[in-house]
Coordinates of C-alpha atoms in Angstrom, one line a residue:
Chain J
M1 CA -0.1 0.0 0.1
I2 CA 1.6 3.3 -1.2
E3 CA 0.8 6.3 1.0
P4 CA 0.5 9.8 -0.1
I5 CA 3.6 12.1 0.4
T6 CA 3.2 15.3 2.5
V7 CA 6.0 17.9 2.7
N8 CA 5.5 20.3 5.7
N9 CA 7.3 23.6 5.9
I10 CA 10.8 22.6 4.9
S11 CA 13.5 25.1 5.1
V12 CA 17.2 24.7 4.4
S13 CA 20.1 27.3 4.8
Y14 CA 23.7 27.2 3.9
D15 CA 26.0 29.5 6.0
G16 CA 23.1 31.5 7.2
N17 CA 21.5 32.0 3.7
E18 CA 18.1 30.4 3.3
V19 CA 18.1 28.5 -0.1
V20 CA 14.8 26.7 0.5
K21 CA 12.2 28.7 2.4
D22 CA 9.2 27.1 4.1
V23 CA 8.1 24.7 1.3
S24 CA 5.0 22.6 1.7
F25 CA 3.0 20.4 -0.7
S26 CA 1.4 17.1 -0.9
F27 CA 0.8 14.4 -3.7
K28 CA -1.3 11.3 -3.8
P29 CA -0.1 7.8 -5.0
G30 CA 0.2 7.6 -8.9
S31 CA 1.9 11.0 -9.4
L32 CA 4.5 12.1 -11.8
I33 CA 5.7 15.3 -10.6
G34 CA 8.2 17.7 -12.3
V35 CA 10.2 19.9 -9.9
L36 CA 10.7 23.2 -11.8
G37 CA 12.5 26.5 -11.1
P38 CA 15.3 28.8 -12.4
N39 CA 19.0 28.0 -11.9
G40 CA 19.9 28.4 -8.2
A41 CA 16.2 28.0 -7.1
G42 CA 17.1 25.2 -4.9
K43 CA 15.5 22.3 -6.8
S44 CA 18.3 19.7 -6.0
T45 CA 18.5 21.1 -2.4
L46 CA 14.8 20.6 -1.9
L47 CA 15.1 17.0 -3.1
K48 CA 18.0 16.2 -0.9
A49 CA 16.3 17.9 2.1
M50 CA 13.1 16.0 1.5
L51 CA 15.2 12.8 1.7
G52 CA 16.9 14.0 4.9
L53 CA 20.4 13.9 3.1
I54 CA 21.1 17.5 4.1
H55 CA 20.2 19.2 7.4
R56 CA 16.7 20.8 7.5
D57 CA 16.3 23.9 9.6
H58 CA 12.8 22.7 10.2
G59 CA 9.9 20.9 8.5
D60 CA 9.3 17.3 7.8
V61 CA 8.2 14.8 5.2
R62 CA 5.4 12.2 6.0
L63 CA 4.5 9.1 3.9
G64 CA 1.2 8.6 5.2
A65 CA 1.8 8.3 9.0
K66 CA 5.3 7.5 8.8
S67 CA 8.5 9.8 8.6
I68 CA 10.8 9.4 5.6
E69 CA 13.4 8.1 7.8
E70 CA 11.4 5.0 8.7
M71 CA 10.6 4.4 4.9
R72 CA 14.2 4.5 3.6
K73 CA 14.0 1.1 1.9
K74 CA 11.0 2.3 -0.1
I75 CA 13.0 5.1 -1.6
A76 CA 15.0 5.2 -4.8
Y77 CA 17.3 8.2 -5.6
V78 CA 19.0 8.9 -9.0
P79 CA 21.7 11.4 -8.6
Q80 CA 22.7 14.1 -11.3
R81 CA 25.2 12.6 -13.6
S82 CA 27.7 15.2 -12.8
N83 CA 27.9 13.9 -9.2
I84 CA 29.2 10.3 -10.3
D85 CA 32.7 9.4 -10.8
W86 CA 32.4 7.7 -14.3
N87 CA 35.9 6.3 -14.0
F88 CA 35.0 4.2 -10.9
P89 CA 35.8 0.5 -11.4
I90 CA 32.3 -0.9 -11.8
I91 CA 30.5 -2.4 -14.7
V92 CA 27.0 -1.9 -15.8
K93 CA 25.4 -5.1 -14.2
D94 CA 27.1 -4.4 -10.9
T95 CA 25.8 -0.9 -10.9
V96 CA 22.2 -2.1 -11.3
L97 CA 22.8 -4.8 -8.6
L98 CA 23.6 -2.1 -6.2
G99 CA 19.8 -1.4 -6.2
T100 CA 19.3 -4.8 -4.5
Y101 CA 21.6 -3.9 -1.6
P102 CA 18.9 -2.3 0.7
K103 CA 16.8 -5.5 0.4
V104 CA 19.9 -7.9 0.7
G105 CA 20.9 -6.2 3.9
L106 CA 24.1 -6.1 6.0
L107 CA 26.5 -9.2 6.0
R108 CA 24.7 -10.9 3.1
R109 CA 25.6 -11.1 -0.4
P110 CA 23.2 -10.8 -3.5
K111 CA 21.9 -14.2 -4.5
K112 CA 21.2 -15.6 -7.8
E113 CA 17.7 -14.3 -8.0
D114 CA 19.0 -10.8 -7.1
K115 CA 21.3 -10.9 -9.9
E116 CA 18.5 -12.2 -12.3
W117 CA 16.3 -9.3 -11.1
A118 CA 19.0 -6.8 -11.8
M119 CA 19.4 -8.1 -15.4
E120 CA 15.6 -7.9 -15.8
C121 CA 15.7 -4.2 -14.6
L122 CA 18.6 -3.7 -17.1
R123 CA 16.3 -5.3 -19.9
Q124 CA 13.5 -2.9 -19.1
V125 CA 15.7 0.1 -20.0
G126 CA 17.1 -1.7 -23.1
M127 CA 20.7 -1.9 -21.8
E128 CA 21.1 -5.6 -21.4
D129 CA 23.8 -5.8 -24.2
F130 CA 26.0 -3.4 -22.3
A131 CA 25.9 -5.4 -19.0
N132 CA 29.7 -6.1 -19.0
R133 CA 30.9 -2.6 -19.9
Q134 CA 32.5 -0.2 -17.5
I135 CA 30.0 2.5 -16.8
G136 CA 32.4 5.3 -18.2
E137 CA 32.2 3.8 -21.7
L138 CA 28.6 4.6 -22.1
S139 CA 27.0 7.6 -23.6
G140 CA 25.2 10.0 -21.2
G141 CA 21.8 8.6 -22.1
Q142 CA 22.8 5.1 -21.6
Q143 CA 24.4 6.1 -18.2
Q144 CA 21.1 7.6 -17.2
R145 CA 19.2 4.4 -18.3
V146 CA 21.5 2.3 -16.2
F147 CA 20.9 4.4 -13.1
L148 CA 17.2 4.2 -13.8
A149 CA 17.6 0.4 -13.9
R150 CA 19.2 0.6 -10.5
A151 CA 16.4 2.5 -9.1
L152 CA 13.9 0.0 -10.6
A153 CA 15.9 -2.8 -8.9
Q154 CA 15.3 -1.2 -5.5
K155 CA 11.5 -2.0 -5.9
A156 CA 10.9 1.3 -4.3
D157 CA 7.6 3.2 -4.0
Y158 CA 8.9 6.7 -4.1
F159 CA 11.4 7.7 -6.7
F160 CA 13.5 10.9 -6.8
L161 CA 15.4 11.7 -10.0
D162 CA 17.7 14.7 -10.1
E163 CA 17.9 16.2 -13.7
P164 CA 17.7 12.9 -15.5
F165 CA 17.1 14.4 -18.9
V166 CA 20.3 16.6 -19.1
G167 CA 22.7 15.9 -22.0
I168 CA 21.0 12.8 -23.1
D169 CA 19.8 11.5 -26.6
V170 CA 16.2 11.4 -27.7
S171 CA 15.7 7.7 -27.7
S172 CA 17.1 7.4 -24.1
E173 CA 14.8 10.2 -23.1
E174 CA 11.8 8.3 -24.6
V175 CA 12.8 5.1 -22.8
I176 CA 13.0 6.9 -19.5
I177 CA 9.7 9.0 -19.7
D178 CA 8.0 5.9 -20.7
I179 CA 9.2 3.9 -17.6
L180 CA 8.4 6.9 -15.4
R181 CA 4.8 6.8 -16.8
Q182 CA 4.6 3.1 -16.1
L183 CA 5.7 3.7 -12.5
K184 CA 3.0 6.4 -12.1
K185 CA 0.5 3.9 -13.4
A186 CA 1.6 1.3 -10.9
G187 CA 0.6 3.9 -8.3
K188 CA 4.2 5.0 -7.4
I189 CA 5.2 8.6 -6.6
V190 CA 7.9 10.0 -8.8
F191 CA 9.7 13.4 -8.4
V192 CA 11.8 14.6 -11.3
V193 CA 14.0 17.6 -11.0
H194 CA 13.7 19.3 -14.5
H195 CA 14.6 22.6 -16.2
D196 CA 13.7 22.2 -19.9
L197 CA 10.3 24.1 -20.1
S198 CA 9.5 23.0 -23.6
K199 CA 8.6 19.4 -22.6
V200 CA 6.8 20.2 -19.3
K201 CA 3.3 19.7 -20.5
S202 CA 3.9 16.4 -22.2
Y203 CA 5.9 14.9 -19.5
F204 CA 4.2 15.7 -16.2
D205 CA 0.9 15.7 -14.7
D206 CA 1.8 17.7 -11.6
L207 CA 4.4 20.4 -10.9
V208 CA 6.2 21.9 -7.9
L209 CA 7.5 25.4 -8.9
I210 CA 10.0 26.9 -6.6
N211 CA 12.3 29.8 -6.5
K212 CA 13.7 29.4 -3.0
E213 CA 10.2 29.6 -1.7
L214 CA 7.3 27.7 -3.2
I215 CA 5.6 29.6 -6.0
D216 CA 2.9 26.9 -6.7
A217 CA 2.3 23.3 -6.6
G218 CA -0.4 21.1 -8.2
P219 CA -1.7 20.0 -11.6
V220 CA 0.2 21.2 -14.7
S221 CA -2.8 23.1 -15.9
K222 CA -3.0 25.1 -12.7
V223 CA 0.8 25.8 -12.3
F224 CA 2.1 26.1 -15.8
R225 CA 0.6 29.4 -16.6
P226 CA 2.4 32.6 -17.7
E227 CA 1.7 34.5 -14.5
T228 CA 3.0 31.9 -12.1
M229 CA 6.0 31.0 -14.3
E230 CA 6.9 34.6 -14.6
K231 CA 6.8 34.9 -10.9
A232 CA 9.2 32.0 -10.5
Y233 CA 11.7 33.0 -13.2
Q234 CA 11.2 36.8 -12.7
R235 CA 13.7 38.6 -15.0
Q236 CA 16.0 35.6 -15.4
L237 CA 13.7 34.0 -18.0
M238 CA 13.9 34.4 -21.7
L239 CA 10.3 35.2 -21.8
D240 CA 9.8 34.6 -25.5
G241 CA 11.1 31.0 -25.1
L242 CA 8.5 30.4 -22.6
E243 CA 5.6 31.9 -24.7
V244 CA 6.5 29.7 -27.6
S245 CA 6.5 26.5 -25.3
M246 CA 3.0 27.3 -24.0
Chain O
M1 CA 69.1 -18.0 -4.4
D2 CA 71.2 -17.1 -1.4
F3 CA 68.2 -15.0 -0.2
I4 CA 66.0 -18.0 -0.2
H5 CA 68.6 -20.0 1.6
D6 CA 69.0 -17.2 4.2
L7 CA 65.2 -17.0 4.5
M8 CA 65.1 -20.6 5.5
T9 CA 68.0 -20.2 7.9
Y10 CA 67.4 -16.9 9.8
N11 CA 64.5 -16.3 12.1
F12 CA 64.7 -12.5 11.9
L13 CA 64.3 -12.7 8.2
Q14 CA 61.3 -15.0 8.4
K15 CA 59.6 -12.5 10.6
A16 CA 60.4 -9.6 8.3
F17 CA 59.2 -11.7 5.4
V18 CA 55.8 -12.5 7.0
T19 CA 55.3 -9.0 8.3
S20 CA 56.1 -7.2 5.1
I21 CA 53.8 -9.4 3.1
M22 CA 50.9 -8.8 5.5
V23 CA 51.6 -5.0 5.3
G24 CA 51.8 -5.1 1.6
I25 CA 48.4 -6.9 1.5
I26 CA 46.5 -4.7 3.8
C27 CA 48.0 -1.4 2.4
G28 CA 46.8 -2.5 -0.9
I29 CA 43.2 -3.2 0.2
I30 CA 42.8 -0.2 2.3
G31 CA 44.6 1.9 -0.2
S32 CA 42.1 0.9 -3.0
F33 CA 39.3 2.7 -1.0
I34 CA 41.6 5.6 -0.1
V35 CA 42.4 6.1 -3.9
L36 CA 38.8 5.7 -5.0
R37 CA 37.3 8.0 -2.4
G38 CA 39.9 10.8 -3.2
M39 CA 41.5 10.6 0.2
A40 CA 45.2 10.1 -0.7
L41 CA 46.1 13.2 1.2
M42 CA 44.2 11.9 4.2
G43 CA 46.2 8.7 4.1
D44 CA 49.5 10.8 4.1
A45 CA 48.2 12.8 7.0
I46 CA 47.3 10.0 9.2
S47 CA 50.5 8.2 8.7
H48 CA 52.5 11.4 9.8
A49 CA 50.2 12.0 12.6
V50 CA 50.8 8.7 14.4
L51 CA 54.3 9.9 15.3
P52 CA 53.5 11.7 18.5
G53 CA 51.5 8.7 19.7
V54 CA 54.5 6.6 19.1
A55 CA 56.7 8.9 21.1
I56 CA 54.3 9.2 24.0
S57 CA 53.9 5.4 24.2
Y58 CA 57.7 5.2 24.2
M59 CA 57.9 7.7 27.1
L60 CA 55.1 5.8 29.1
G61 CA 56.8 2.5 28.4
I62 CA 53.6 1.0 26.6
N63 CA 53.3 -0.6 23.3
Y64 CA 53.4 2.1 20.5
F65 CA 50.3 0.6 19.1
Y66 CA 48.0 2.2 21.6
G67 CA 49.5 5.8 21.3
A68 CA 49.7 5.6 17.5
V69 CA 46.1 4.6 17.1
A70 CA 44.9 7.3 19.5
T71 CA 46.6 10.1 17.8
G72 CA 45.8 8.7 14.3
V73 CA 42.1 8.7 15.2
L74 CA 42.4 12.1 16.9
T75 CA 43.8 13.5 13.7
A76 CA 41.0 12.2 11.4
F77 CA 38.4 13.7 13.8
G78 CA 40.5 17.0 14.2
I79 CA 40.4 17.4 10.3
G80 CA 36.8 16.6 10.2
V81 CA 36.0 19.3 12.8
I82 CA 38.0 22.0 11.2
S83 CA 36.7 21.4 7.7
Q84 CA 33.0 21.2 8.7
N85 CA 33.0 24.1 11.2
S86 CA 34.8 26.8 9.3
R87 CA 35.3 28.0 5.8
I88 CA 38.7 26.2 5.6
K89 CA 38.7 23.7 2.8
S90 CA 39.4 20.0 3.5
D91 CA 42.9 19.8 1.8
A92 CA 43.9 22.8 3.9
S93 CA 42.7 21.4 7.1
I94 CA 44.4 18.3 6.5
G95 CA 47.8 19.9 5.9
L96 CA 47.2 22.2 9.0
V97 CA 46.4 19.3 11.4
F98 CA 49.0 16.8 10.3
S99 CA 51.9 19.1 10.1
A100 CA 51.2 20.1 13.6
F101 CA 51.1 16.4 14.9
F102 CA 54.1 15.5 12.9
A103 CA 56.1 18.5 14.3
L104 CA 55.0 17.6 17.7
G105 CA 56.0 13.9 17.2
I106 CA 59.5 14.7 16.0
I107 CA 60.1 17.0 19.1
L108 CA 58.8 14.2 21.5
I109 CA 60.9 11.6 19.9
T110 CA 64.1 13.6 19.9
K111 CA 63.5 14.4 23.5
A112 CA 62.5 10.8 24.4
G113 CA 64.6 8.5 22.5
S114 CA 67.7 8.5 20.3
A115 CA 68.3 9.5 16.7
T116 CA 68.2 5.9 15.6
D117 CA 64.7 5.4 16.8
L118 CA 63.7 8.4 14.8
T119 CA 65.2 7.2 11.6
Q120 CA 63.8 3.8 12.0
I121 CA 60.2 5.1 12.5
L122 CA 60.6 7.6 9.7
F123 CA 62.1 5.3 7.1
G124 CA 61.3 1.8 8.4
N125 CA 63.7 -1.1 9.2
V126 CA 61.9 -4.3 8.5
L127 CA 64.9 -6.5 9.5
S128 CA 64.4 -5.3 13.2
V129 CA 60.9 -6.6 13.4
R130 CA 60.3 -8.4 16.8
T131 CA 58.1 -11.3 17.3
S132 CA 55.5 -9.2 19.1
D133 CA 55.5 -6.7 16.2
M134 CA 55.0 -9.5 13.8
W135 CA 52.1 -10.8 15.8
L136 CA 50.6 -7.2 16.0
T137 CA 50.8 -6.9 12.2
L138 CA 49.2 -10.3 11.7
I139 CA 46.3 -9.4 14.1
I140 CA 45.7 -6.1 12.5
G141 CA 45.9 -7.6 9.1
G142 CA 43.2 -10.2 10.1
V143 CA 41.0 -7.5 11.5
V144 CA 41.4 -5.3 8.3
I145 CA 40.7 -8.2 6.0
L146 CA 37.7 -9.4 8.1
V147 CA 36.1 -6.1 8.2
V148 CA 36.5 -5.3 4.5
G149 CA 35.2 -8.6 3.6
L150 CA 32.2 -8.5 5.7
F151 CA 31.3 -5.0 4.6
F152 CA 32.6 -5.0 1.1
K153 CA 29.2 -4.3 -0.3
E154 CA 28.7 -1.2 1.9
L155 CA 32.1 0.0 1.1
L156 CA 31.6 -0.4 -2.6
V157 CA 28.2 1.5 -2.7
S158 CA 29.2 4.4 -0.3
S159 CA 32.6 4.9 -2.2
F160 CA 30.7 4.9 -5.6
D161 CA 27.5 6.8 -4.8
E162 CA 27.5 8.2 -1.4
T163 CA 24.1 10.0 -1.8
M164 CA 22.2 6.9 -3.0
A165 CA 23.8 5.0 0.0
A166 CA 22.7 7.6 2.4
A167 CA 19.2 7.8 0.7
Y168 CA 18.5 4.1 1.4
G169 CA 19.8 4.4 5.0
L170 CA 23.4 3.6 5.2
K171 CA 25.4 5.5 7.9
T172 CA 27.9 7.0 5.4
R173 CA 29.6 9.2 8.0
M174 CA 30.2 6.2 10.1
I175 CA 31.7 4.4 7.2
H176 CA 34.0 7.3 6.6
Y177 CA 35.3 7.2 10.1
A178 CA 35.5 3.4 10.1
I179 CA 37.8 3.7 7.1
M180 CA 39.8 6.3 8.9
V181 CA 40.3 3.9 11.9
L182 CA 41.3 1.0 9.6
L183 CA 43.7 3.4 7.8
T184 CA 45.2 4.2 11.2
L185 CA 45.5 0.5 12.0
V186 CA 47.2 -0.2 8.7
T187 CA 49.6 2.8 9.3
V188 CA 50.6 1.5 12.6
A189 CA 51.2 -2.1 11.3
S190 CA 53.4 -0.5 8.5
L191 CA 55.6 1.6 10.8
Q192 CA 58.5 -0.9 11.0
T193 CA 58.4 -2.0 7.5
V194 CA 58.0 1.2 5.5
G195 CA 58.2 3.9 8.0
V196 CA 56.0 6.9 8.6
I197 CA 56.9 9.0 5.7
L198 CA 56.6 6.4 3.0
V199 CA 53.5 4.5 4.2
V200 CA 51.6 6.7 1.6
S201 CA 53.4 5.1 -1.1
M202 CA 52.3 1.7 0.0
L203 CA 48.7 2.9 0.3
I204 CA 48.4 4.8 -3.0
T205 CA 50.8 3.3 -5.6
P206 CA 49.7 -0.4 -5.6
A207 CA 46.1 0.6 -5.5
S208 CA 46.7 3.0 -8.4
T209 CA 48.6 0.3 -10.4
A210 CA 45.6 -2.0 -9.9
Y211 CA 43.1 0.8 -10.8
L212 CA 44.8 0.9 -14.2
L213 CA 44.3 -2.8 -14.9
T214 CA 40.7 -3.5 -14.0
N215 CA 37.1 -2.4 -14.2
R216 CA 35.8 -4.1 -11.1
L217 CA 36.5 -3.0 -7.5
S218 CA 36.8 -6.6 -6.2
V219 CA 39.6 -7.3 -8.7
M220 CA 41.1 -4.0 -8.0
V221 CA 41.4 -4.8 -4.3
V222 CA 42.9 -8.3 -4.8
L223 CA 45.4 -7.0 -7.4
A224 CA 46.4 -4.0 -5.1
A225 CA 47.0 -6.5 -2.3
F226 CA 49.1 -8.5 -4.6
F227 CA 51.2 -5.7 -5.9
G228 CA 51.7 -4.5 -2.4
A229 CA 52.9 -7.9 -1.2
L230 CA 55.2 -8.2 -4.1
S231 CA 56.6 -4.7 -3.6
S232 CA 57.2 -5.7 0.0
V233 CA 59.1 -8.8 -0.9
I234 CA 61.2 -7.0 -3.6
G235 CA 62.0 -4.3 -1.0
L236 CA 62.9 -6.7 1.7
Y237 CA 65.3 -8.5 -0.7
F238 CA 67.3 -5.5 -1.8
S239 CA 67.2 -4.1 1.8
F240 CA 68.8 -7.4 3.1
L241 CA 71.3 -7.6 0.2
Y242 CA 72.6 -4.0 0.2
N243 CA 71.8 -3.0 3.7
L244 CA 69.5 -0.2 2.8
P245 CA 66.5 1.1 4.8
S246 CA 63.5 -1.0 3.7
G247 CA 60.9 1.9 3.3
P248 CA 62.6 3.7 0.4
V249 CA 63.4 0.4 -1.4
I250 CA 59.8 -0.8 -1.1
A251 CA 58.4 2.7 -2.1
L252 CA 60.6 2.4 -5.3
A253 CA 59.3 -1.2 -5.9
T254 CA 55.8 0.0 -5.9
T255 CA 56.7 2.9 -8.3
S256 CA 58.3 0.4 -10.7
L257 CA 55.2 -1.7 -10.9
F258 CA 53.2 1.4 -11.3
L259 CA 55.3 2.6 -14.2
L260 CA 55.0 -0.8 -15.9
A261 CA 51.2 -0.5 -15.8
F262 CA 51.1 3.0 -16.7
L263 CA 53.1 2.3 -19.9
F264 CA 51.7 -1.2 -20.8
A265 CA 48.4 -1.8 -19.2
P266 CA 46.0 -3.4 -21.8
K267 CA 43.5 -0.6 -21.9
Q268 CA 44.9 2.4 -20.0
G269 CA 48.7 1.9 -20.9
V270 CA 50.1 5.1 -22.5
V271 CA 52.3 3.0 -25.0
I272 CA 49.3 0.6 -25.8
K273 CA 47.1 3.7 -26.5
Q274 CA 49.8 5.2 -28.7
I275 CA 50.0 2.0 -30.7
R276 CA 46.4 1.7 -31.1
K277 CA 46.2 5.3 -32.4
M278 CA 49.0 4.7 -34.8
G279 CA 47.2 1.5 -36.0
K280 CA 44.1 3.4 -36.6
R281 CA 46.0 6.0 -38.6
K282 CA 47.7 3.3 -40.7
V283 CA 44.2 1.9 -41.5
A284 CA 43.0 5.3 -42.5
T285 CA 45.9 5.9 -44.9
T286 CA 45.7 2.7 -46.5
R287 CA 41.9 3.3 -47.1
N288 CA 43.0 6.5 -48.8

C-alpha cells in the first residue's frame, strides 16, 4: 500500500542564507511530478532535504503516517550525472545490482535471484547488451538508463530523480519517460527535477514550482501558466522562449 | 638463491618476510578505497600523525600501538571538525592538522629516544621486526581483511555513490570514520616495514597500479594487495642484500610496478594507447 507524500514547511540554509524557504505540498499515489524552477532556485537542495540527506532547519516529510526516515528502503534516488565518478571500477550489471543492496541487507551477499532481477531491470531500460561494460564507456543517455535500472531494482515506492534528462539522446529520453509513466500507473510517486520548459506539458501531470520559496504546486494546468511562471523566473527568464512553449 | 637460503635459515628474516607481506596486502586493500574516495592526502596525514602517539607510548613504556592509534584517530576527527565548522577547505585542514602533529612527534621523539629510533620510525627497518611486532601486524591484518570482507558491499556502494547509499539508510559518515580507523591501524602495522613518511606510497601506488588494470572493485582490491605484497618482498630482498632502509626500497618497488602498468596496461597503458592510435592512422591511410 503506497501512502501519499506530504511535505511540511521545509527550510534549508547554507552558511546563514536560506536557499529553501518554508516549502509545503502534498501528492497522492500515482503521481509523476516535475520539480521546476530557475537555476539556483534550490531544486536539488529541496530533493535532498526531502530525503533527509542534508540538514533541514525545520519541517518534515510524511509518507502517510510514517516519517521518511522510517521508509528509507522504499525510496530510490537517482543522482545528477555530474555527481558520479564515471571512472569508478564498476561495470553496468554490478551498478544495477547495487539497487538490490537495501533488500539484501548487511552481512549478506546478493543471491542468484537478485542478480537475475538486476538483469531484468537492465532489460527494461534496453541496456542488457552493455551489461559487462565499464560505466564510463557509455553515452550520457545510456548512463542515465543504467541508473534508472538501478532505481527499478530497488523495488521502491517513491522515486527521486535529479535532472535525468540533461545531456542525453532522444531515444534514451523516450525510454526513461516511458518507464516513469509506467511507475505512475503502478501507483508510485515520482519526483523529477527538470529545467527544460518545452517538454513540461507532455511529461508531467503535476508540478512543484519553486524559486527558493514555493511559487505553486499542483496539476500542470494550474501551475504552468504565464503568471505563475513569470513569478518564479522573474527577469532571469527568456520570456519569448516560454511563450513559444506554452 | 642465497636469499631463499637465508630466509630458511634466519629467524629474523622470516619474521620480516611474513610481516612485510601482510603489510603489503592490507595497504593494498585499504589503499584501494583511499584512492577511489579521493582521500590520498588523508592517508598521508594520518600516517604522519601517528608519530606523537609513538613517542608518547615510548615515554610511558607501553606498546606504541595504543598511542599511535589514539593520535591517528584524533587527527581524523580533528580534520573533520575544522573542515566542517569553518570555511577552511578540506585539503588545507588536512595539511594544517597533520603538520602540527608531525612536528610535535619529532620533538617528542628527539626528547625521548635516540636519533636511531627516529630514523627507524621515519624510514622503516623491516629487519628489526620483533616477534611481538609480527603478531601485532598479523592481528591487525586479520581484522582489516575481515572487516573489508564483511562490509565490502557497503564500502563499494558508499565509495561509488554516497548519496544513494545515504538515501537508502546507510550511515555514510560512520563508514567514513570506520575507514579512518582502519587506515590508522594499517599505518601502525606498517611503521616498522616502510616507516611513517613512505606509508603513503604503499597505500596509494599499488592501488593506483591495480586501478589501471581492471574495471571491477573486487579485482582491484585483490590486485592491489598482490602488488603491495610483491613490492614488500622486492623491498625486503634489496634491503637485506645491500643493507638499505626498507621503506625507500619498497616505495621504489611500488613505483616500478606502477610505471609498468602506466606504460603497458592493456586498456589504460600510454604505450598501448599510442600503438592503437598509430594502428588506426595506418588503416586510415591505406584506405585513402
